[in-house]
Structure formats: C-alpha cells, structure tokens
PDB file of C-alpha atoms in Angstrom:
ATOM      1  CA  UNK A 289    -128.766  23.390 100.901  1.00  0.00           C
ATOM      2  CA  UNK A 290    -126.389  23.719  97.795  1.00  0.00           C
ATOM      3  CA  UNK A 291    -123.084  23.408  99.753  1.00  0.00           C
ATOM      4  CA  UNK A 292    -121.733  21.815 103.114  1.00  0.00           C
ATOM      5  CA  UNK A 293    -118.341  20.930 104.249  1.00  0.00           C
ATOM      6  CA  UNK A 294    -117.310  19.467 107.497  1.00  0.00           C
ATOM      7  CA  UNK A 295    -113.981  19.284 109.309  1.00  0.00           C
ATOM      8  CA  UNK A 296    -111.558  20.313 106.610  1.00  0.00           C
ATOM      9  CA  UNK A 297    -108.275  19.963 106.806  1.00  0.00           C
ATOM     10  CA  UNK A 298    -105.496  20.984 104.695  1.00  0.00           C
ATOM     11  CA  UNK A 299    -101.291  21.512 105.648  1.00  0.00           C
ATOM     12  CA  UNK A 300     -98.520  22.420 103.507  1.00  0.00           C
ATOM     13  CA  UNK A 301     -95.578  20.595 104.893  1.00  0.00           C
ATOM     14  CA  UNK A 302     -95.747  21.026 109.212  1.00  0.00           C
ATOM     15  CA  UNK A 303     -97.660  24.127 108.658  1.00  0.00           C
ATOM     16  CA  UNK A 304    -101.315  23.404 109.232  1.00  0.00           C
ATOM     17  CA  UNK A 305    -103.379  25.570 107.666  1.00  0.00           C
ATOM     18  CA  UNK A 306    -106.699  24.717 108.014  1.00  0.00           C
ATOM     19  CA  UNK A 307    -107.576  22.995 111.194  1.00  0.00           C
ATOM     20  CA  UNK A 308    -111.226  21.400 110.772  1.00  0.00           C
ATOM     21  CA  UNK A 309    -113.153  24.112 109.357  1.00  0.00           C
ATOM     22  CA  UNK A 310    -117.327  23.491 108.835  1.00  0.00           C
ATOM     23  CA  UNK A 311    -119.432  25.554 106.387  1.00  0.00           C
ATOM     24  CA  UNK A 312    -123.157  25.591 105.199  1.00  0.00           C
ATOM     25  CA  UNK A 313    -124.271  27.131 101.995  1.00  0.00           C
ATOM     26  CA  UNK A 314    -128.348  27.075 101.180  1.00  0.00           C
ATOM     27  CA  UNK A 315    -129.395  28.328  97.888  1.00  0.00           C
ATOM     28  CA  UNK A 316    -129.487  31.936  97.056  1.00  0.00           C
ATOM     29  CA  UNK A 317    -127.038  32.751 100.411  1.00  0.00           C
ATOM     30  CA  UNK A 318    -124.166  35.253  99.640  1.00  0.00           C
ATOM     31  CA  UNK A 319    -121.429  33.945 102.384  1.00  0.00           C
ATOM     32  CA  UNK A 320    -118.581  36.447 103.020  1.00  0.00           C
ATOM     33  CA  UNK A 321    -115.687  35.406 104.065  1.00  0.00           C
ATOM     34  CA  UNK A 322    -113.679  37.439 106.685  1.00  0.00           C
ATOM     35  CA  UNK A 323    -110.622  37.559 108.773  1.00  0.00           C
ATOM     36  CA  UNK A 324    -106.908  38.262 108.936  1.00  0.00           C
ATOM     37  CA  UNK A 325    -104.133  37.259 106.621  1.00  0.00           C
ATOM     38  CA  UNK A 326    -102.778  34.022 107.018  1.00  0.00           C
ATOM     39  CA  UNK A 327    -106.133  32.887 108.176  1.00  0.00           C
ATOM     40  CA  UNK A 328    -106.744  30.225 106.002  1.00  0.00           C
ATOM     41  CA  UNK A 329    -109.861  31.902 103.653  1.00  0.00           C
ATOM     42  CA  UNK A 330    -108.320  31.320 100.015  1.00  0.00           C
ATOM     43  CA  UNK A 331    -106.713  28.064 100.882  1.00  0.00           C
ATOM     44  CA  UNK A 332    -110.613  27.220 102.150  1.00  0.00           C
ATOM     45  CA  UNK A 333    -111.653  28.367  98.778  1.00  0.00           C
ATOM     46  CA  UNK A 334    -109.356  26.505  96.650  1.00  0.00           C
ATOM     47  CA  UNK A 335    -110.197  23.327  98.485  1.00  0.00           C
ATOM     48  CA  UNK A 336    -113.775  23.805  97.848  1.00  0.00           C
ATOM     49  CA  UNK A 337    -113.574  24.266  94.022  1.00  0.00           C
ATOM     50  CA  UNK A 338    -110.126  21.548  94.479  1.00  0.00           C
ATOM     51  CA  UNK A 339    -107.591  23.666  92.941  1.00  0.00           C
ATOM     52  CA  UNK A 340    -105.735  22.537  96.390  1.00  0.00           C
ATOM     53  CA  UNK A 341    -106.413  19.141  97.700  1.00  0.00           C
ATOM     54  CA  UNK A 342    -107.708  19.087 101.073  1.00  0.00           C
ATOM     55  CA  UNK A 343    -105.828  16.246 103.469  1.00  0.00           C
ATOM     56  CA  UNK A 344    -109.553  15.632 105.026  1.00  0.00           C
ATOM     57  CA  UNK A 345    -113.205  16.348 105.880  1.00  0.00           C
ATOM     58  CA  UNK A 346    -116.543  16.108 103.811  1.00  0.00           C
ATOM     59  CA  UNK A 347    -118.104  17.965 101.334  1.00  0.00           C
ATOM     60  CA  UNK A 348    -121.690  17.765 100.558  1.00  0.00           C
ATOM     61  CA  UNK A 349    -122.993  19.345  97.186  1.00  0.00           C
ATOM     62  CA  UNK A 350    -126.481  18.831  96.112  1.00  0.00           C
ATOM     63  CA  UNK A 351    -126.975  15.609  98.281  1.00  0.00           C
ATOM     64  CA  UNK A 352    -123.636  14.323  97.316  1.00  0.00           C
ATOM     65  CA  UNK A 353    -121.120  13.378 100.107  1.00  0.00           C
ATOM     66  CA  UNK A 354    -117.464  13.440  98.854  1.00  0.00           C
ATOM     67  CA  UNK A 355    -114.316  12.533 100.875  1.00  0.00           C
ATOM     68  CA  UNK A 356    -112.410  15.719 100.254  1.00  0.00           C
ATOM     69  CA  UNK A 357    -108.904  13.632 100.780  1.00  0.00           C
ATOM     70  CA  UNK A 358    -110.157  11.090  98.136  1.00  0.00           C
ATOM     71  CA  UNK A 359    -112.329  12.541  95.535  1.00  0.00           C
ATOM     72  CA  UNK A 360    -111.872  11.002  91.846  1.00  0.00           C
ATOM     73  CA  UNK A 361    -110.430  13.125  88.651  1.00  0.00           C
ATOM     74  CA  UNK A 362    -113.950  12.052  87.153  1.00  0.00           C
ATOM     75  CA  UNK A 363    -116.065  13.634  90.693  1.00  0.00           C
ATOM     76  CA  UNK A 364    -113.428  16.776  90.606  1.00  0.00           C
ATOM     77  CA  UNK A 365    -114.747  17.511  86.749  1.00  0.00           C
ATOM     78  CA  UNK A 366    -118.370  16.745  87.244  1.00  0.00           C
ATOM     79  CA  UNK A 367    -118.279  19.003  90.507  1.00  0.00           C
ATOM     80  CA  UNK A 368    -116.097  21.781  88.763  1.00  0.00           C
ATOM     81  CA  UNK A 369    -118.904  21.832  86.144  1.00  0.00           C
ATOM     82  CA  UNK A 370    -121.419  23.088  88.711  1.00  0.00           C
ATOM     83  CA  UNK A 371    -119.476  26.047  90.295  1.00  0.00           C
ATOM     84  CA  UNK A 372    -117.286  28.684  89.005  1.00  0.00           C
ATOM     85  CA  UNK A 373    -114.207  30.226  90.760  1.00  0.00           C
ATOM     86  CA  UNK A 374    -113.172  34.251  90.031  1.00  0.00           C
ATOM     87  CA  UNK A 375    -109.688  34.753  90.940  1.00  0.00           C
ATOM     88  CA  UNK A 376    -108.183  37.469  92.550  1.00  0.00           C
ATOM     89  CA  UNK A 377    -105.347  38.398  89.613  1.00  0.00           C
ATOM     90  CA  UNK A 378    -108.441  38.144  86.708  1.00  0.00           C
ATOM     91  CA  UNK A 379    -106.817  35.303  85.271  1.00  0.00           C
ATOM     92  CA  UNK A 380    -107.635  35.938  81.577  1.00  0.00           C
ATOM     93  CA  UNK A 381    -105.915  34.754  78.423  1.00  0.00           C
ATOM     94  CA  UNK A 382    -103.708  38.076  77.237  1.00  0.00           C
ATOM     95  CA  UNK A 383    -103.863  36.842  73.544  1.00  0.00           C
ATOM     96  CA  UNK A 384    -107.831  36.301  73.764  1.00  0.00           C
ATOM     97  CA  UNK A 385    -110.307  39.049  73.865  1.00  0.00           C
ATOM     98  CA  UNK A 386    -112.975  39.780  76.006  1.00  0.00           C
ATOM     99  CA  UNK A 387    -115.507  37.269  74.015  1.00  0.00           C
ATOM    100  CA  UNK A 388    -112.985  34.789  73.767  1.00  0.00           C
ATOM    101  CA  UNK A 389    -112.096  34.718  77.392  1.00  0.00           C
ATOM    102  CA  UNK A 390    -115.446  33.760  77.984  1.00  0.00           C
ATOM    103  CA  UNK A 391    -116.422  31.510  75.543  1.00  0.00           C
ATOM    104  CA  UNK A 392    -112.826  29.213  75.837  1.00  0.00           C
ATOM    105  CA  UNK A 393    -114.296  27.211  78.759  1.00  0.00           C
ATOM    106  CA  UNK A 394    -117.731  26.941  76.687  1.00  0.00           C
ATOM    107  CA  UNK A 395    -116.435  25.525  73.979  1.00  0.00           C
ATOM    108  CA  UNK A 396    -112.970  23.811  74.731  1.00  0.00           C
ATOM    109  CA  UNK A 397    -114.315  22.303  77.945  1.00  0.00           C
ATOM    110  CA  UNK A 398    -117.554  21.898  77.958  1.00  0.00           C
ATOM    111  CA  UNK A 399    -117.758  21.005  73.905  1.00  0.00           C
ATOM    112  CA  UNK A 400    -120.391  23.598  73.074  1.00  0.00           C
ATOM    113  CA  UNK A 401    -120.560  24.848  69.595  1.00  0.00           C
ATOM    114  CA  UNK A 402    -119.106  27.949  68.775  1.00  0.00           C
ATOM    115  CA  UNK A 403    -122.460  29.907  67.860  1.00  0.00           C
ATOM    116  CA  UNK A 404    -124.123  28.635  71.283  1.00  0.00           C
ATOM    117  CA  UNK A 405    -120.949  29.521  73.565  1.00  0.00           C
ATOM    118  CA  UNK A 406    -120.598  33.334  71.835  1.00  0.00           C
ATOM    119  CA  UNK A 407    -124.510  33.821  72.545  1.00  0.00           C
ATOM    120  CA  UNK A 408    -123.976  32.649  76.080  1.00  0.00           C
ATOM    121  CA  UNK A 409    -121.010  35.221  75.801  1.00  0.00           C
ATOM    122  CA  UNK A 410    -122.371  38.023  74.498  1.00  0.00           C
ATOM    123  CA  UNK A 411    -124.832  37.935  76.970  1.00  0.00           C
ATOM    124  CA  UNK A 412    -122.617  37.707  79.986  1.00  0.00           C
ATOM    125  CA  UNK A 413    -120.601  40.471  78.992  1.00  0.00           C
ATOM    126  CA  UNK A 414    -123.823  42.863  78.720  1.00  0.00           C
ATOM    127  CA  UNK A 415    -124.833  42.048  82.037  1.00  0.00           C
ATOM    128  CA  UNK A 416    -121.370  43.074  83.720  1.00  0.00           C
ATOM    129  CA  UNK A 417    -121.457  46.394  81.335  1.00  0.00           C
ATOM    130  CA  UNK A 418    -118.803  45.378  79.033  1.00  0.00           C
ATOM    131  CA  UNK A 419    -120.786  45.380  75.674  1.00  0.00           C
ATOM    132  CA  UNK A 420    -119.055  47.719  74.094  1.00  0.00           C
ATOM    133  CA  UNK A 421    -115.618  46.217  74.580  1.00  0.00           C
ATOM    134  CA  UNK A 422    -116.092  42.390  73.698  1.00  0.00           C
ATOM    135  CA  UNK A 423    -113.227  42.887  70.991  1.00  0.00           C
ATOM    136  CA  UNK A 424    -110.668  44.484  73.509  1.00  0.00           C
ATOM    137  CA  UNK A 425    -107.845  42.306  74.828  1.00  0.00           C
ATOM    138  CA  UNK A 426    -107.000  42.437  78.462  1.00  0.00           C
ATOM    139  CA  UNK A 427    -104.066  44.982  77.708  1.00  0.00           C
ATOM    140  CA  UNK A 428    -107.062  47.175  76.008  1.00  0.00           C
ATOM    141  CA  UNK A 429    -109.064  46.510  79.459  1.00  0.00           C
ATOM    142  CA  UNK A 430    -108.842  48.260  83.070  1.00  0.00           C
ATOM    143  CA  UNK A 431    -108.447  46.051  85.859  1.00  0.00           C
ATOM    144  CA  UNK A 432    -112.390  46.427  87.022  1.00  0.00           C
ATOM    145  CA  UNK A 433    -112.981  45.708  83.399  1.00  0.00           C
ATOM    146  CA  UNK A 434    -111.030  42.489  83.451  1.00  0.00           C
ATOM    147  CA  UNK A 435    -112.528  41.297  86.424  1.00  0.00           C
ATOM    148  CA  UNK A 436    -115.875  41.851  85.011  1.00  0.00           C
ATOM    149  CA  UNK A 437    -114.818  40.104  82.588  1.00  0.00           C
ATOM    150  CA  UNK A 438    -114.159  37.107  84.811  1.00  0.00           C
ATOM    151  CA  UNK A 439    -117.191  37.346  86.241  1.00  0.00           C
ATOM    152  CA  UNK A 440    -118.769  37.031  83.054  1.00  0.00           C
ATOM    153  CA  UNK A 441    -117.004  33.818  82.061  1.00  0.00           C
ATOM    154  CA  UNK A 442    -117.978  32.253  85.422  1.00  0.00           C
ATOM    155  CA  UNK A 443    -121.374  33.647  85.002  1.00  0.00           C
ATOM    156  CA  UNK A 444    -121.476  32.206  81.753  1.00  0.00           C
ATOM    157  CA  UNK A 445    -121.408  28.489  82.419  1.00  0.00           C
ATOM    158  CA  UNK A 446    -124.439  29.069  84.584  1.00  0.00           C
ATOM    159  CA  UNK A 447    -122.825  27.895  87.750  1.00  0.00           C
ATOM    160  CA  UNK A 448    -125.264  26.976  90.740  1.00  0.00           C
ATOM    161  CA  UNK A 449    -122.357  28.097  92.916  1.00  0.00           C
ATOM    162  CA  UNK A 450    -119.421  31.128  92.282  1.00  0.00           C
ATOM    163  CA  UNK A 451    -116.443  31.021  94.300  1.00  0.00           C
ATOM    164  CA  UNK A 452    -114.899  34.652  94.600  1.00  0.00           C
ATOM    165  CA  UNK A 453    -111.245  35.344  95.959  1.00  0.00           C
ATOM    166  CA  UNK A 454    -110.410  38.630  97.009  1.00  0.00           C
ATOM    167  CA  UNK A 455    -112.066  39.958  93.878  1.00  0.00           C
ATOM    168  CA  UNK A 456    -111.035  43.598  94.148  1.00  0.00           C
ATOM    169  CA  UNK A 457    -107.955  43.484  95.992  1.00  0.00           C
ATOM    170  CA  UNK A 458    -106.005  43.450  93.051  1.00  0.00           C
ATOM    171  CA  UNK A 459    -107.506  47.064  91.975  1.00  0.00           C
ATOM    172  CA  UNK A 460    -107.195  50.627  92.652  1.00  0.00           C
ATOM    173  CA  UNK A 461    -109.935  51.869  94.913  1.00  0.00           C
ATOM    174  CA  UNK A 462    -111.758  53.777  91.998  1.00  0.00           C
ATOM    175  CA  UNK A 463    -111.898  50.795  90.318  1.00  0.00           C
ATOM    176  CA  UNK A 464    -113.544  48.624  93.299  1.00  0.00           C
ATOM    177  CA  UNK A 465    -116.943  49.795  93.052  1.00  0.00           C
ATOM    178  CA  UNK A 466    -117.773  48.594  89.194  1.00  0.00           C
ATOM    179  CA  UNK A 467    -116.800  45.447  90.239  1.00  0.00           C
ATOM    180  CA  UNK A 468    -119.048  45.348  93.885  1.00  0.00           C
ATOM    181  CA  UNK A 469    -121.831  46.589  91.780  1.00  0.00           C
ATOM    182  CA  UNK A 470    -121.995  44.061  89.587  1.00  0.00           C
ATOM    183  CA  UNK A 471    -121.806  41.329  92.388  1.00  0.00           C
ATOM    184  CA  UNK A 472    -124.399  43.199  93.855  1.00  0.00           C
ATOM    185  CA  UNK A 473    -126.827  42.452  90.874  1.00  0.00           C
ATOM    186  CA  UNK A 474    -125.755  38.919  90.987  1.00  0.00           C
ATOM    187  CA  UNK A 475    -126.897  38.904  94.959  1.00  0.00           C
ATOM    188  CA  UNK A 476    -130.295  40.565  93.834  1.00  0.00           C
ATOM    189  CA  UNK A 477    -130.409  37.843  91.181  1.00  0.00           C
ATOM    190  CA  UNK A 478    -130.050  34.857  93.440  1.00  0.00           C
ATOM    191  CA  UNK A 479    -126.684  33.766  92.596  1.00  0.00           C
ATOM    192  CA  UNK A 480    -125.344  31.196  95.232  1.00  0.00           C
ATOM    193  CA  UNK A 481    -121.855  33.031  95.878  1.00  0.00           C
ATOM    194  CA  UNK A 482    -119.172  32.462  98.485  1.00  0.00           C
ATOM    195  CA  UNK A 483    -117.034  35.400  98.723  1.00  0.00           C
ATOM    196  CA  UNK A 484    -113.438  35.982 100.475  1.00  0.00           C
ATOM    197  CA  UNK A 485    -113.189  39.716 100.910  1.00  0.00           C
ATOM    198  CA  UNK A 486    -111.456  42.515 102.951  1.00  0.00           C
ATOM    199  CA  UNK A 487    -114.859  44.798 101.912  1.00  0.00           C
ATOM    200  CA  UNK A 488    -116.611  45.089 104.809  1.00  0.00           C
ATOM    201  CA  UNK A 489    -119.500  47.317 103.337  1.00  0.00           C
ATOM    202  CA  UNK A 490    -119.811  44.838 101.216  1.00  0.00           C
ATOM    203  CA  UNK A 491    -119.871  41.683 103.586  1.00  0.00           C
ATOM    204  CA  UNK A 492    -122.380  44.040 105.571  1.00  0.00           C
ATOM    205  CA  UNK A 493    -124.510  45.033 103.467  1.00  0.00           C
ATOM    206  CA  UNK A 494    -124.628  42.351 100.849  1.00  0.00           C
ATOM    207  CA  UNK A 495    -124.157  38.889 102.200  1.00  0.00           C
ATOM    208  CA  UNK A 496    -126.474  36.830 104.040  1.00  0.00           C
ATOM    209  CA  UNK A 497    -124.420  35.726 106.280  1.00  0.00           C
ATOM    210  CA  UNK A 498    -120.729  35.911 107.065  1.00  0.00           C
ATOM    211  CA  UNK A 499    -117.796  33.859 108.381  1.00  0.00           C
ATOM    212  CA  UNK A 500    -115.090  35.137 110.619  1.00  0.00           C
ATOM    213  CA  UNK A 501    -111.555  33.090 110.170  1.00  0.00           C
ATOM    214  CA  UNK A 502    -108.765  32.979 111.995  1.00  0.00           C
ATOM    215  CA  UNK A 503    -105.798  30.590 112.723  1.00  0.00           C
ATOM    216  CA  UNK A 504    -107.277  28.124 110.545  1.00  0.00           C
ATOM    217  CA  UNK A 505    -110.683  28.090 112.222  1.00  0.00           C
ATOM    218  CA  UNK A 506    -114.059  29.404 112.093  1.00  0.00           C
ATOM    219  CA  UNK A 507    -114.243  32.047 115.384  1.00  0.00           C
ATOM    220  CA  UNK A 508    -117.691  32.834 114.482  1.00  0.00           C
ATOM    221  CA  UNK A 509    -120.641  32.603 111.467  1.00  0.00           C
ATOM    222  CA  UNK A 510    -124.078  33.609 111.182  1.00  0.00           C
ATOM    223  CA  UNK A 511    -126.416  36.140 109.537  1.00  0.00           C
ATOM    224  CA  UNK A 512    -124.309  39.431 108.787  1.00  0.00           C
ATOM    225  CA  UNK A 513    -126.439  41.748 110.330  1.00  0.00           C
ATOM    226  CA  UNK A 514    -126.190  39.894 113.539  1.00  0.00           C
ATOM    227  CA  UNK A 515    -122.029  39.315 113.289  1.00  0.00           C
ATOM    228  CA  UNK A 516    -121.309  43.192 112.523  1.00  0.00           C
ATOM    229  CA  UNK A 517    -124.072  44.581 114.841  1.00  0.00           C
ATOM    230  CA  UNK A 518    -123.882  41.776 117.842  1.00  0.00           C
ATOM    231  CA  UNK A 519    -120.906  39.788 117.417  1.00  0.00           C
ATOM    232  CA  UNK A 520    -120.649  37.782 120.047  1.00  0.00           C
ATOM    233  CA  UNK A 521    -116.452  36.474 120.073  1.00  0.00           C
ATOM    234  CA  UNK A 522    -114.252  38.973 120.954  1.00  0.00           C
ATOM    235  CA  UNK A 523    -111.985  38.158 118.442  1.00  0.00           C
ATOM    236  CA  UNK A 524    -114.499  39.414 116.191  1.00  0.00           C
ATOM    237  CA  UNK A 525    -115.013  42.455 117.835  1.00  0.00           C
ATOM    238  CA  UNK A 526    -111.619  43.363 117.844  1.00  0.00           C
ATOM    239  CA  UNK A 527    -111.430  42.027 114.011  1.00  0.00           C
ATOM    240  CA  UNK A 528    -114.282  44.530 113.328  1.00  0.00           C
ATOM    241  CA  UNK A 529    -112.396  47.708 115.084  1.00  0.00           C
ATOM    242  CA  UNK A 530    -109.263  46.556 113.454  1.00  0.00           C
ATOM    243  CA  UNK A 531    -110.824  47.285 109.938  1.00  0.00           C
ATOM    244  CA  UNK A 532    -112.630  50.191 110.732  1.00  0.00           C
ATOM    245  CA  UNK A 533    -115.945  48.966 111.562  1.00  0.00           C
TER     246      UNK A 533
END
C-alpha cells in the first residue's frame, strides 16, 4: 500500500466540500477518479499533494500516519518529494523551455547539479515524444505538447506517486489522445497514478480501479471493470448513462 487516507474533510467558509472521504492506493494501481462537477475530486487531489489544507482525517504514505489538519512545513516537503502533481492548465514557466521546465524543480528544489537534472530531463522528454522540441518554449508548444511536457517534469523526479487533474480537459479533442497515450505507457510501466478525469475510456480501460464522487462523498469504488460493467449504486448507474456509457 503506497497511499491511504481516511475521513477527509475540507470546507471553504459554510460550504463543505468534502465530507469524510476514504481512499486506498497499493503500488502499481491507476485510480480514476469520477463524478460530477462540484463533487469534490480536485479539491480531494489538492489535499492529498497539500496544495489545499484539509480541516481533518489521516493520511497514510508508506507506513507514515499524518494528521492531514496538522501536518508540519518540514512533513509537507519531505512528502511533496515523493509524489508529483500534473495540473490541469500545464502550469509551465512561459520564459523557460521545454528542458528547463523540467529540470527547474531538479535543480532549484531538489539541489541537483545542472548536468544530472538535464540528463534526467532529456530523458523524460523522450519518453513523452517531445525530443525533438526540448528548445521550444510553451508559446512554440501545442497544448498536448505542454502537457507532455508536464508529465515529463513530474516523471522526472521519479515520483512513487503522480497526482493528475483533469489532464486533458484543458485541450481540444484531437489533442486528447497524445496525452492518454502517454499515461497509458506510464500504466504499462507501473507508475502509481491517481487520476481525476471526465475520460471514461480511459478510466475503463486503463485504471485499476475507479472512484465514483459525488456531494463530497465516495458513492462507490472498486476494480473498474466491475464499477462500469456491474455498478452496484444507482447513482452510478445513472452517472454512467449521463456520460454516455
């Protein structure tokens, strides 16, 4: 078990958002995240990787147990260390290029030298098919090549855990499948990833297992194969035939 979080909680002002929510990760599981907007997925995800801070529960990673509500600066680094997060807006540095996008977190955070971090870099950016563009900046870039290029600076701190939000909702659909292919490899790989997405081929065909939200809860979880083909809530039945199952 890599990652396991129990009754979290998190409001903004008297709107509760997330309402006691458990997850499991084990090593190697792709866990997509589904449901409705407003559901509570990203703010889940942020809370996880503590770009929001959550007002309770626990979080387990590794054998660890953290007090999500009370977790140190110092824990917060160490933990951020250990995963990776790929945002849904790319999130790159416009005056950086593809190389240096990757490498900044290499060498400004983690204090690796400059020939080590563009090695590291280099090789990330050949796995997601951009080594022929490590010079372009962003503006040079598609957006399925920017998010590749996101996924190869999280891929390139060697994360035992990526965090993906709404990857591909940002892009046009043509653009879509570069980006699911090359999460696909990563899935192949092994890659521990936890994925909020509105792709149901890709929740369905890719993940291990999959998580239904809604209102701030978990309606249902379990292997994907059994959630699309037997769900057993109707609210994820009529989630399914919403979005076209």
């Amino acid at each position: 078990m890599v990652l396991e979080v129990n009754d979290v909680r998190k409001s903004f002002g008297q709107t509760q958002v997330l309402k006691g929510v458990d997850l499991r990760v084990d090593k190697g599981d792709v866990v997509a995240i589904l449901g409705p907007s407003g559901s509570g997925k990203t703010t889940l995800l942020r809370c996880l990787n503590f770009l929001e801070r959550a007002d309770g529960g626990t979080l387990r990673f590794d054998g660890e147990e953290f007090q999500l509500g009370h977790v140190s600066k110092k824990d917060i680094a160490r933990l951020r260390k250990r995963t990776a997060f790929v945002f849904q807006s790319y999130n790159l540095f416009l005056n950086k290029t593809a190389l240096e996008n990757v490498t900044e977190g290499l060498t400004v955070a983690r204090k690796m030298p400059k020939a080590e971090a563009e090695g590291l870099g280099r090789r990330a950016l050949e796995k997601v098919g951009m080594a022929g563009r490590m010079d372009h900046y962003p503006s040079q870039l598609s957006g399925g090549q920017q998010q590749r290029v996101a996924i190869a600076r999280a891929m390139a701190v060697e994360p035992e855990i990526i965090y993906f939000d709404e990857p591909t909702s940002a892009l046009d659909p043509e653009l879509t499948g570069e980006v699911l292919a090359v999460m696909r490899q990563l899935a192949d790989e092994g890659m521990t990833m936890l994925v909020v997405t509105h792709e149901l081929g890709f929740a369905r065909t890719v993940s291990s297992q999959t998580v239904l939200m809604e209102g701030g809860v978990v309606v249902e979880s379990g292997p994907s194969r059994r959630v699309f083909e037997h769900p057993e809530e109707e609210r994820t039945r009529a989630f399914l035939r919403m979005d076209g199952k």
